[in-house]
CSV table of C-alpha atoms and ligand atoms in Angstrom, one decimal:
chain,number,residue,atom,x,y,z
J,1,ALA,CA,48.9,-14.8,4.4
J,2,LYS,CA,47.6,-15.2,8.0
J,3,GLY,CA,47.1,-12.0,9.9
J,4,GLY,CA,45.9,-10.0,6.9
J,5,ASP,CA,47.2,-6.6,6.0
J,6,LYS,CA,47.6,-5.1,9.5
J,7,GLY,CA,51.3,-4.2,9.3
J,8,THR,CA,52.7,-0.8,8.2
J,9,TRP,CA,53.9,-2.2,4.9
J,10,GLN,CA,51.4,-3.5,2.5
J,11,ARG,CA,52.0,-5.7,-0.4
J,12,TYR,CA,51.4,-3.9,-3.7
J,13,ARG,CA,47.9,-4.8,-4.6
J,14,PRO,CA,46.9,-4.3,-8.2
J,15,GLU,CA,43.2,-4.1,-7.4
J,16,LEU,CA,43.9,-1.0,-5.2
J,17,HIS,CA,45.7,0.6,-8.1
J,18,THR,CA,42.9,-0.2,-10.4
J,19,GLU,CA,40.4,1.3,-7.9
J,20,MET,CA,42.4,4.5,-7.7
J,21,VAL,CA,42.7,4.8,-11.5
J,22,LYS,CA,39.0,4.2,-11.8
J,23,ARG,CA,38.2,6.9,-9.3
J,24,LEU,CA,40.3,9.4,-11.2
J,25,GLU,CA,38.7,8.5,-14.4
J,26,THR,CA,35.3,8.8,-12.9
J,27,ARG,CA,36.1,12.2,-11.6
J,28,ALA,CA,37.2,13.5,-14.9
J,29,ALA,CA,34.4,11.9,-16.8
J,30,LEU,CA,31.8,13.4,-14.4
J,31,HIS,CA,32.6,16.9,-15.5
J,32,GLU,CA,32.0,15.7,-19.1
J,33,ALA,CA,28.8,14.0,-18.1
J,34,ILE,CA,27.3,17.3,-17.0
J,35,GLU,CA,28.5,19.1,-20.1
J,36,ASP,CA,27.3,16.3,-22.4
J,37,ASP,CA,23.9,15.8,-20.9
J,38,GLN,CA,24.6,12.3,-19.7
J,39,LEU,CA,22.8,12.7,-16.3
J,40,ARG,CA,19.2,11.4,-15.9
J,41,VAL,CA,16.7,11.5,-13.1
J,42,MET,CA,14.5,8.5,-12.2
J,43,TYR,CA,11.5,9.0,-9.9
J,44,GLN,CA,10.2,6.7,-7.2
J,45,PRO,CA,6.6,7.1,-6.0
J,46,ILE,CA,5.9,8.0,-2.4
J,47,VAL,CA,2.5,6.5,-1.4
J,48,ASP,CA,-0.2,7.3,1.2
J,49,LEU,CA,-0.1,3.9,3.0
J,50,HIS,CA,-3.8,4.0,3.7
J,51,SER,CA,-5.3,5.0,0.4
J,52,GLY,CA,-2.5,3.8,-1.9
J,53,GLU,CA,-2.5,7.1,-3.6
J,54,ILE,CA,0.8,8.4,-5.0
J,55,VAL,CA,1.3,11.8,-3.3
J,56,ALA,CA,4.9,12.5,-4.3
J,57,VAL,CA,8.0,11.2,-6.0
J,58,GLU,CA,11.7,11.1,-5.0
J,59,SER,CA,14.2,12.1,-7.6
J,60,LEU,CA,17.1,9.7,-7.9
J,61,VAL,CA,20.1,10.6,-10.2
J,62,ARG,CA,21.5,8.2,-12.8
J,63,TRP,CA,24.4,8.5,-15.2
J,64,GLN,CA,23.9,7.3,-18.7
J,65,HIS,CA,27.6,6.5,-19.2
J,66,PRO,CA,28.7,6.3,-22.9
J,67,THR,CA,30.5,3.0,-22.4
J,68,ARG,CA,29.6,1.6,-19.0
J,69,GLY,CA,25.8,1.9,-19.4
J,70,LEU,CA,23.3,3.2,-16.9
J,71,LEU,CA,25.0,3.8,-13.6
J,72,GLY,CA,23.3,4.2,-10.2
J,73,PRO,CA,24.6,6.7,-7.5
J,74,TYR,CA,26.6,3.9,-5.9
J,75,HIS,CA,29.1,4.1,-8.8
J,76,PHE,CA,29.8,7.9,-8.7
J,77,ILE,CA,28.2,9.8,-5.8
J,78,GLU,CA,31.2,9.3,-3.5
J,79,VAL,CA,33.7,10.5,-6.1
J,80,ALA,CA,31.3,13.4,-6.8
J,81,GLU,CA,31.3,14.3,-3.1
J,82,GLU,CA,35.0,14.2,-2.7
J,83,SER,CA,35.7,16.3,-5.8
J,84,GLY,CA,32.9,18.8,-5.3
J,85,VAL,CA,31.2,18.0,-8.6
J,86,ILE,CA,28.2,17.0,-6.4
J,87,VAL,CA,27.4,20.7,-6.1
J,88,GLU,CA,26.8,20.9,-9.9
J,89,ILE,CA,25.1,17.6,-10.1
J,90,GLY,CA,22.7,18.4,-7.2
J,91,GLY,CA,21.9,21.8,-8.7
J,92,TRP,CA,21.1,20.1,-12.0
J,93,VAL,CA,18.9,17.5,-10.4
J,94,LEU,CA,17.0,20.2,-8.4
J,95,ARG,CA,16.2,22.2,-11.6
J,96,GLU,CA,15.3,19.1,-13.5
J,97,ALA,CA,13.0,17.7,-10.8
J,98,LEU,CA,11.1,20.9,-10.4
J,99,ALA,CA,10.7,21.4,-14.1
J,100,GLN,CA,9.4,17.8,-14.3
J,101,LEU,CA,6.8,18.2,-11.6
J,102,ALA,CA,5.7,21.4,-13.3
J,103,ALA,CA,5.3,19.5,-16.5
J,104,TRP,CA,3.3,16.7,-14.9
J,105,ARG,CA,1.0,19.2,-13.2
J,106,ALA,CA,0.5,21.2,-16.4
J,107,ALA,CA,-0.4,18.0,-18.3
J,108,ASP,CA,-2.8,16.8,-15.6
J,109,PRO,CA,-4.2,19.5,-13.3
J,110,ALA,CA,-6.0,16.8,-11.3
J,111,THR,CA,-2.8,15.0,-10.5
J,112,THR,CA,-2.3,13.6,-7.0
J,113,LEU,CA,1.4,14.6,-7.1
J,114,ARG,CA,1.9,17.2,-4.4
J,115,TYR,CA,5.6,17.5,-4.3
J,116,VAL,CA,9.0,16.2,-5.5
J,117,SER,CA,11.7,15.1,-3.0
J,118,VAL,CA,15.2,16.1,-3.9
J,119,ASN,CA,18.4,14.8,-2.2
J,120,VAL,CA,20.8,17.4,-1.1
J,121,SER,CA,24.4,16.5,-0.1
J,122,ALA,CA,25.9,18.3,2.9
J,123,ARG,CA,28.5,19.8,0.7
J,124,GLN,CA,25.9,21.2,-1.7
J,125,PHE,CA,23.9,22.6,1.2
J,126,ARG,CA,27.0,24.4,2.7
J,127,THR,CA,27.9,26.0,-0.6
J,128,PRO,CA,27.5,29.8,-0.3
J,129,GLY,CA,24.4,30.8,-2.2
J,130,PHE,CA,22.6,27.5,-1.8
J,131,VAL,CA,19.4,29.1,-0.6
J,132,ASP,CA,19.4,31.5,-3.5
J,133,GLN,CA,20.0,28.7,-5.9
J,134,VAL,CA,16.9,26.9,-4.6
J,135,ARG,CA,14.8,30.1,-4.8
J,136,ARG,CA,16.0,30.6,-8.4
J,137,ALA,CA,15.4,27.0,-9.4
J,138,ILE,CA,11.8,27.2,-8.2
J,139,ALA,CA,11.2,30.5,-10.1
J,140,ASP,CA,12.8,29.2,-13.3
J,141,ALA,CA,10.7,26.1,-13.3
J,142,GLY,CA,7.5,28.0,-12.8
J,143,ALA,CA,7.1,25.9,-9.7
J,144,ARG,CA,5.9,26.7,-6.2
J,145,PRO,CA,8.0,26.3,-3.0
J,146,GLU,CA,5.3,23.9,-1.6
J,147,TRP,CA,6.2,21.5,-4.5
J,148,LEU,CA,9.6,20.9,-3.1
J,149,LEU,CA,10.9,18.7,-0.2
J,150,LEU,CA,14.6,18.8,0.4
J,151,GLU,CA,16.1,15.6,1.9
J,152,ILE,CA,19.1,16.3,4.1
J,153,THR,CA,21.1,13.9,6.3
J,154,GLU,CA,21.8,14.0,10.0
J,155,SER,CA,25.5,14.6,9.3
J,156,LEU,CA,24.7,18.1,8.0
J,157,LEU,CA,23.4,19.0,11.4
J,158,LEU,CA,26.7,18.1,13.3
J,159,ARG,CA,28.7,21.2,12.2
J,160,ASP,CA,27.9,24.9,12.1
J,161,ALA,CA,24.5,24.1,13.5
J,162,ASP,CA,23.5,27.8,13.9
J,163,GLN,CA,24.2,28.6,10.2
J,164,VAL,CA,22.5,25.4,9.0
J,165,ALA,CA,19.4,26.1,11.2
J,166,ALA,CA,19.3,29.7,9.9
J,167,ASP,CA,19.3,28.5,6.2
J,168,LEU,CA,16.7,25.9,7.0
J,169,ARG,CA,14.5,28.6,8.5
J,170,THR,CA,14.9,30.7,5.4
J,171,LEU,CA,14.0,27.9,3.1
J,172,ARG,CA,11.0,27.0,5.3
J,173,ALA,CA,9.8,30.6,5.3
J,174,LEU,CA,9.7,30.4,1.5
J,175,GLY,CA,7.4,27.4,1.8
J,176,VAL,CA,10.0,24.7,1.1
J,177,ARG,CA,9.8,21.6,3.4
J,178,ILE,CA,12.7,19.7,4.9
J,179,ALA,CA,13.2,16.0,5.5
J,180,ILE,CA,15.8,14.1,7.5
J,181,ASP,CA,16.8,11.2,5.2
J,182,ASP,CA,17.9,7.9,6.5
J,183,PHE,CA,16.6,8.9,9.9
J,184,GLY,CA,18.1,6.9,12.7
J,185,THR,CA,21.3,5.9,11.0
J,186,GLY,CA,23.4,9.0,11.9
J,187,TYR,CA,25.4,9.8,14.9
J,188,SER,CA,23.7,13.0,15.9
J,189,SER,CA,21.6,13.3,19.1
J,190,LEU,CA,17.8,13.5,19.0
J,191,SER,CA,18.0,17.0,20.6
J,192,TYR,CA,18.5,18.5,17.1
J,193,LEU,CA,14.9,17.8,16.4
J,194,ARG,CA,14.0,20.6,18.8
J,195,GLN,CA,16.3,23.2,17.3
J,196,MET,CA,16.2,22.3,13.6
J,197,PRO,CA,13.2,23.3,11.6
J,198,VAL,CA,12.3,20.0,9.9
J,199,ASP,CA,9.0,18.6,8.6
J,200,VAL,CA,9.5,15.0,7.6
J,201,LEU,CA,11.4,12.0,9.0
J,202,LYS,CA,12.3,9.3,6.4
J,203,VAL,CA,12.8,6.1,8.3
J,204,ASP,CA,15.7,4.2,6.8
J,205,LYS,CA,15.2,0.9,5.0
J,206,SER,CA,17.4,-0.9,7.5
J,207,PHE,CA,14.7,-0.4,10.2
J,208,ILE,CA,11.9,-1.6,7.9
J,209,ASP,CA,13.7,-4.7,6.6
J,210,ASP,CA,13.1,-6.9,9.7
J,211,ILE,CA,9.9,-5.2,10.9
J,212,LEU,CA,8.0,-8.5,10.7
J,213,GLY,CA,10.7,-10.8,12.0
J,214,SER,CA,11.9,-8.8,15.0
J,215,GLU,CA,9.8,-7.6,17.9
J,216,GLN,CA,12.6,-5.1,18.7
J,217,GLN,CA,12.7,-3.6,15.2
J,218,ARG,CA,9.0,-3.2,15.3
J,219,ALA,CA,9.1,-1.4,18.7
J,220,LEU,CA,11.8,0.9,17.4
J,221,VAL,CA,9.8,1.9,14.3
J,222,ASP,CA,6.7,2.3,16.4
J,223,ALA,CA,8.6,4.6,18.7
J,224,ILE,CA,9.9,6.7,15.8
J,225,VAL,CA,6.3,7.1,14.4
J,226,THR,CA,5.0,8.1,17.9
J,227,LEU,CA,7.9,10.6,18.3
J,228,ALA,CA,7.2,12.1,15.0
J,229,ARG,CA,3.5,12.5,15.7
J,230,ASN,CA,4.2,14.2,19.1
J,231,LEU,CA,6.6,16.6,17.4
J,232,ASP,CA,4.2,17.4,14.6
J,233,LEU,CA,6.4,15.8,12.0
J,234,THR,CA,5.3,13.5,9.2
J,235,VAL,CA,6.9,10.1,8.5
J,236,VAL,CA,7.9,8.3,5.3
J,237,ALA,CA,9.0,4.7,5.7
J,238,GLU,CA,11.6,3.7,3.1
J,239,GLY,CA,12.3,0.3,1.5
J,240,ILE,CA,8.8,-1.3,1.9
J,241,GLU,CA,9.1,-4.5,-0.1
J,242,ASP,CA,6.0,-6.6,0.9
J,243,ALA,CA,2.4,-6.2,1.9
J,244,GLY,CA,3.0,-7.4,5.4
J,245,GLN,CA,5.5,-4.6,6.1
J,246,ARG,CA,3.0,-2.1,4.7
J,247,ALA,CA,0.2,-3.4,6.9
J,248,ALA,CA,2.4,-3.3,10.0
J,249,LEU,CA,3.4,0.3,9.3
J,250,ALA,CA,-0.1,1.4,8.5
J,251,GLY,CA,-1.2,-0.2,11.7
J,252,MET,CA,1.3,1.9,13.7
J,253,GLY,CA,-0.1,5.0,12.1
J,254,CYS,CA,2.8,5.6,9.7
J,255,PRO,CA,1.2,7.8,7.0
J,256,TYR,CA,3.5,7.4,4.0
J,257,GLY,CA,5.9,5.0,2.5
J,258,GLN,CA,8.0,4.1,-0.6
J,259,GLY,CA,9.6,0.9,-1.8
J,260,TYR,CA,9.6,-1.8,-4.4
J,261,LEU,CA,6.2,-3.0,-3.2
J,262,PHE,CA,4.7,0.1,-4.9
J,263,SER,CA,7.3,0.8,-7.5
J,264,LYS,CA,11.0,0.8,-8.3
J,265,PRO,CA,12.4,4.2,-9.5
J,266,VAL,CA,11.0,4.7,-13.0
J,267,TRP,CA,11.5,7.1,-15.9
J,268,PRO,CA,9.4,10.3,-15.9
J,269,GLY,CA,7.1,9.1,-18.7
J,270,GLU,CA,5.9,6.2,-16.5
J,271,ILE,CA,4.8,8.2,-13.5
J,272,PRO,CA,1.4,9.5,-14.8
J,273,ALA,CA,0.1,6.0,-15.5
J,274,LEU,CA,1.3,4.8,-12.0
J,275,ALA,CA,-0.3,7.8,-10.4
J,276,HIS,CA,-3.7,6.6,-11.8
J,277,ALA,CA,-3.3,3.0,-10.5
J,278,MET,CA,-4.0,3.3,-6.7
J,279,VAL,CA,-3.2,0.4,-4.5
J,280,PRO,CA,-5.6,0.6,-1.4
J,281,SER,CA,-4.5,-1.1,1.8
J,282,PRO,CA,-6.1,-4.6,2.1
K,301,C2E,P1,18.3,7.3,-0.6
K,301,C2E,O1,18.1,8.7,-0.7
K,301,C2E,O2,18.2,6.6,0.7
K,301,C2E,O3,17.3,6.7,-1.7
K,301,C2E,C1,16.7,5.4,-1.6
K,301,C2E,C2,17.5,4.3,-2.3
K,301,C2E,O4,16.9,3.1,-2.0
K,301,C2E,C3,17.4,4.5,-3.8
K,301,C2E,O5,18.6,3.9,-4.4
K,301,C2E,C4,16.2,3.6,-4.2
K,301,C2E,O6,16.2,3.1,-5.5
K,301,C2E,C5,16.4,2.5,-3.2
K,301,C2E,N1,15.1,1.8,-2.8
K,301,C2E,C6,13.9,2.3,-2.8
K,301,C2E,N2,13.0,1.4,-2.4
K,301,C2E,C7,13.7,0.2,-2.2
K,301,C2E,C8,13.2,-1.1,-1.9
K,301,C2E,O7,12.1,-1.4,-1.6
K,301,C2E,N3,14.2,-2.0,-1.8
K,301,C2E,C9,15.5,-1.7,-2.0
K,301,C2E,N4,16.4,-2.7,-2.0
K,301,C2E,N5,16.0,-0.5,-2.4
K,301,C2E,C10,15.0,0.5,-2.5
K,301,C2E,P2,19.4,4.7,-5.5
K,301,C2E,O8,18.5,5.3,-6.5
K,301,C2E,O9,20.5,3.7,-5.9
K,301,C2E,O10,20.1,5.8,-4.7
K,301,C2E,C11,21.1,5.5,-3.7
K,301,C2E,C12,21.5,6.8,-2.9
K,301,C2E,O11,22.1,7.7,-3.7
K,301,C2E,C13,20.3,7.5,-2.4
K,301,C2E,O12,19.8,6.9,-1.2
K,301,C2E,C14,20.9,8.9,-2.1
K,301,C2E,O13,21.6,8.9,-0.9
K,301,C2E,C15,21.9,9.0,-3.2
K,301,C2E,N6,21.3,9.9,-4.3
K,301,C2E,C16,20.5,9.5,-5.3
K,301,C2E,N7,20.2,10.6,-6.1
K,301,C2E,C17,20.9,11.7,-5.5
K,301,C2E,C18,21.0,13.1,-5.8
K,301,C2E,O14,20.4,13.6,-6.8
K,301,C2E,N8,21.8,13.8,-5.0
K,301,C2E,C19,22.5,13.3,-3.9
K,301,C2E,N9,23.2,14.1,-3.2
K,301,C2E,N10,22.4,12.0,-3.6
K,301,C2E,C20,21.6,11.2,-4.4
K,302,CA,CA1,16.7,10.2,-0.2
K,303,CA,CA1,16.8,7.5,2.3
K,304,CA,CA1,19.0,5.0,2.4
């Protein structure tokens, strides 16, 4: 009907019911997924935009669902956040990613892989004992703190800023580095960059998408790259899909990038071969 569903009363909509049932099912099944080893990690290369060398990988969780097939985070991360299962999932990904990097490095001591990037949800970061969990994961994997970059989002910095900053300082004192993921898409003010000990800005794909088509977008990314340089932060541009975008970013002095131009996320076995095939800037 005209006017949509703006009134207090809404017509019963079967698709909403289905959605709710699906969420409850997902929630229950996620517990099982961890128990039954159904989670997987894919890795996407992070590339030196000048030399084309793969310097790192980002770990991206997947769910090998027994009936629904291989599921990306879009299908379950939100439910995992709401129910708190994300704390367990995140801890598992952290241990898995560190062990994987240790394995790659042991297999090829001359590897160009310097670190693995791991996404940390705000809820996971705020769980008491998180810093100790990171410390233990590094030790258990036989890894070094320098091998780990934790990706947090701006939303984490909005609440309990003093506690968050203290934890970030502890992690950094260990040698772990911190990135702001999806930089520029959050609501926080830039002033946190002065107070928060961070090392890397990951420029969100939405800024990169139209970097060739729009003068404004280009100016914005250029400003972020300059800001980062002046604050002694490094930059990774996300979602680079074509050579023109890469060239534009390299021209601005953006040092690192990731995106389908270089590689989609792949299974761990595929990384060593990719790490040998460098793609120098034209
Ligand atoms: P993100 O951290 O911003 O990760 C980048 C996403 O963009 C990944 O999607 C990646 O596959 C995709 N991507 C990379 N390059 C390109 C490109 O050139 N074009 C396009 N169209 N997409 C590209 P994915 O793997 O589906 O992950 C989605 C989100 O799920 C991630 O966004 C992250 O927020 C979340 N996530 C993934 N793994 C974890 C995890 O272990 N823990 C937590 N808390 N969140 C995770
Ligand atoms: Ca990320
Ligand atoms: Ca991101
Ligand atoms: Ca993103």
